[in-house]
Amino acid sequence: QVQLVESGGGLVQPGGSLRLSCAASRSILGLTGMGWFRQSPGNERELVAIVTSGGSTNYADFVRCRFTISRDSAKNIMYLHLNSMEPEETAVYYCNAYVRRLPTIRNYWGQGTQVTVDS
């Protein structure tokens, strides 16, 4: 099994920045992509950003060029740089790994890390 552990969350003031990390317990054979999702109270979990095994990235519209997703394949760590944070970004942020090893397809999730944007 693959374990994903998020870290780096916490309290940040509006306009501030922080970096989230997601560490995988091992390299993942068949890894297709990884991503960050978030969920705030009363809302469904939503996509924030994804990065494929080939390095392509995609972001939700609300990111507005403020966030950057990246991955260090050698260290099995994925990052999300959060900049110009707004109170609306307050949520639990989750790490996801999508693995495709036919005939098996799996999604792995971390426990999440709380990000609170408040003065």
mmCIF file of C-alpha atoms in Angstrom:
data_model
loop_
_atom_site.group_PDB
_atom_site.id
_atom_site.type_symbol
_atom_site.label_atom_id
_atom_site.label_comp_id
_atom_site.label_asym_id
_atom_site.label_seq_id
_atom_site.Cartn_x
_atom_site.Cartn_y
_atom_site.Cartn_z
ATOM 1 C CA GLN A 1 0.000 0.000 0.000
ATOM 2 C CA VAL A 2 1.000 3.597 -0.572
ATOM 3 C CA GLN A 3 0.837 6.080 2.268
ATOM 4 C CA LEU A 4 0.542 9.804 1.597
ATOM 5 C CA VAL A 5 1.283 12.293 4.351
ATOM 6 C CA GLU A 6 0.565 15.993 4.019
ATOM 7 C CA SER A 7 2.331 18.690 5.979
ATOM 8 C CA GLY A 8 2.836 22.429 5.940
ATOM 9 C CA GLY A 9 -0.654 23.579 6.729
ATOM 10 C CA GLY A 10 -1.436 26.126 9.368
ATOM 11 C CA LEU A 11 -2.568 29.667 9.944
ATOM 12 C CA VAL A 12 -1.619 32.339 7.448
ATOM 13 C CA GLN A 13 -2.789 35.914 7.212
ATOM 14 C CA PRO A 14 -4.562 37.216 4.113
ATOM 15 C CA GLY A 15 -2.030 37.906 1.395
ATOM 16 C CA GLY A 16 0.467 35.543 2.944
ATOM 17 C CA SER A 17 2.061 32.396 1.598
ATOM 18 C CA LEU A 18 2.876 28.875 2.655
ATOM 19 C CA ARG A 19 3.989 25.609 1.115
ATOM 20 C CA LEU A 20 2.225 22.306 1.463
ATOM 21 C CA SER A 21 4.088 19.035 1.108
ATOM 22 C CA CYS A 22 2.894 15.537 0.348
ATOM 23 C CA ALA A 23 5.321 12.708 1.002
ATOM 24 C CA ALA A 24 4.703 9.260 -0.428
ATOM 25 C CA SER A 25 5.941 6.271 1.516
ATOM 26 C CA ARG A 26 7.645 4.904 -1.571
ATOM 27 C CA SER A 27 7.983 5.371 -5.272
ATOM 28 C CA ILE A 28 4.795 4.380 -7.012
ATOM 29 C CA LEU A 29 4.889 2.043 -9.965
ATOM 30 C CA GLY A 30 2.240 3.031 -12.464
ATOM 31 C CA LEU A 31 1.806 6.533 -11.088
ATOM 32 C CA THR A 32 -0.195 8.521 -13.609
ATOM 33 C CA GLY A 33 -0.626 11.765 -11.754
ATOM 34 C CA MET A 34 -0.842 13.494 -8.433
ATOM 35 C CA GLY A 35 -2.918 16.373 -7.272
ATOM 36 C CA TRP A 36 -4.124 18.611 -4.519
ATOM 37 C CA PHE A 37 -7.753 18.850 -3.538
ATOM 38 C CA ARG A 38 -9.451 20.855 -0.846
ATOM 39 C CA GLN A 39 -12.653 20.762 1.116
ATOM 40 C CA SER A 40 -14.205 23.471 3.238
ATOM 41 C CA PRO A 41 -17.141 22.990 5.607
ATOM 42 C CA GLY A 42 -20.387 22.379 3.777
ATOM 43 C CA ASN A 43 -18.724 21.956 0.401
ATOM 44 C CA GLU A 44 -17.642 19.042 -1.725
ATOM 45 C CA ARG A 45 -14.019 18.204 -2.192
ATOM 46 C CA GLU A 46 -12.714 20.134 -5.180
ATOM 47 C CA LEU A 47 -9.661 19.988 -7.365
ATOM 48 C CA VAL A 48 -6.989 22.608 -6.793
ATOM 49 C CA ALA A 49 -4.150 21.459 -9.037
ATOM 50 C CA ILE A 50 -2.753 18.350 -10.697
ATOM 51 C CA VAL A 51 0.589 17.299 -12.085
ATOM 52 C CA THR A 52 1.000 14.267 -14.337
ATOM 53 C CA SER A 53 3.898 11.857 -14.338
ATOM 54 C CA GLY A 54 5.039 13.603 -17.504
ATOM 55 C CA GLY A 55 5.156 16.974 -15.781
ATOM 56 C CA SER A 56 2.038 18.592 -17.200
ATOM 57 C CA THR A 57 0.095 20.760 -14.770
ATOM 58 C CA ASN A 58 -3.421 22.058 -14.548
ATOM 59 C CA TYR A 59 -5.164 24.362 -12.091
ATOM 60 C CA ALA A 60 -8.652 25.241 -11.059
ATOM 61 C CA ASP A 61 -9.912 28.587 -12.295
ATOM 62 C CA PHE A 62 -9.943 30.080 -8.814
ATOM 63 C CA VAL A 63 -6.182 29.681 -8.522
ATOM 64 C CA ARG A 64 -5.616 32.704 -10.791
ATOM 65 C CA CYS A 65 -1.877 32.028 -11.091
ATOM 66 C CA ARG A 66 -1.403 32.254 -7.330
ATOM 67 C CA PHE A 67 -0.529 28.612 -6.670
ATOM 68 C CA THR A 68 2.153 26.357 -8.068
ATOM 69 C CA ILE A 69 2.160 22.572 -8.006
ATOM 70 C CA SER A 70 5.411 20.682 -8.352
ATOM 71 C CA ARG A 71 6.872 17.284 -7.644
ATOM 72 C CA ASP A 72 10.284 15.946 -6.735
ATOM 73 C CA SER A 73 10.130 12.476 -8.233
ATOM 74 C CA ALA A 74 13.432 11.366 -6.716
ATOM 75 C CA LYS A 75 12.203 12.130 -3.197
ATOM 76 C CA ASN A 76 8.590 11.095 -3.766
ATOM 77 C CA ILE A 77 7.362 14.486 -2.592
ATOM 78 C CA MET A 78 4.756 16.759 -4.110
ATOM 79 C CA TYR A 79 4.392 20.420 -3.226
ATOM 80 C CA LEU A 80 1.795 23.102 -3.484
ATOM 81 C CA HIS A 81 3.017 26.670 -3.146
ATOM 82 C CA LEU A 82 0.192 28.905 -2.005
ATOM 83 C CA ASN A 83 0.603 32.625 -2.543
ATOM 84 C CA SER A 84 -1.590 35.676 -2.053
ATOM 85 C CA MET A 85 -3.868 33.666 0.160
ATOM 86 C CA GLU A 86 -7.433 34.773 0.670
ATOM 87 C CA PRO A 87 -9.876 33.821 3.428
ATOM 88 C CA GLU A 88 -11.830 31.801 0.865
ATOM 89 C CA GLU A 89 -8.860 29.421 0.637
ATOM 90 C CA THR A 90 -9.510 28.180 4.171
ATOM 91 C CA ALA A 91 -10.004 24.429 3.853
ATOM 92 C CA VAL A 92 -8.512 21.033 4.463
ATOM 93 C CA TYR A 93 -6.079 20.295 1.665
ATOM 94 C CA TYR A 94 -5.669 16.699 0.533
ATOM 95 C CA CYS A 95 -2.965 14.963 -1.439
ATOM 96 C CA ASN A 96 -3.990 12.475 -4.112
ATOM 97 C CA ALA A 97 -2.119 9.927 -6.181
ATOM 98 C CA TYR A 98 -3.679 8.228 -9.184
ATOM 99 C CA VAL A 99 -2.132 4.875 -10.001
ATOM 100 C CA ARG A 100 -2.824 2.849 -13.119
ATOM 101 C CA ARG A 101 -1.424 -0.674 -13.238
ATOM 102 C CA LEU A 102 -3.810 -2.645 -15.369
ATOM 103 C CA PRO A 103 -6.035 -4.263 -14.505
ATOM 104 C CA THR A 104 -5.881 -2.242 -11.295
ATOM 105 C CA ILE A 105 -6.642 1.449 -10.951
ATOM 106 C CA ARG A 106 -6.342 3.097 -7.559
ATOM 107 C CA ASN A 107 -6.614 6.481 -5.949
ATOM 108 C CA TYR A 108 -4.641 7.120 -2.780
ATOM 109 C CA TRP A 109 -5.441 9.944 -0.388
ATOM 110 C CA GLY A 110 -3.646 11.554 2.487
ATOM 111 C CA GLN A 111 -5.311 12.531 5.739
ATOM 112 C CA GLY A 112 -5.329 16.198 4.814
ATOM 113 C CA THR A 113 -3.779 19.292 6.311
ATOM 114 C CA GLN A 114 -5.719 22.284 7.575
ATOM 115 C CA VAL A 115 -5.058 25.656 6.000
ATOM 116 C CA THR A 116 -6.638 28.658 7.673
ATOM 117 C CA VAL A 117 -6.423 32.144 6.195
ATOM 118 C CA ASP A 118 -7.332 34.692 8.832
ATOM 119 C CA SER A 119 -5.969 37.851 10.321
#
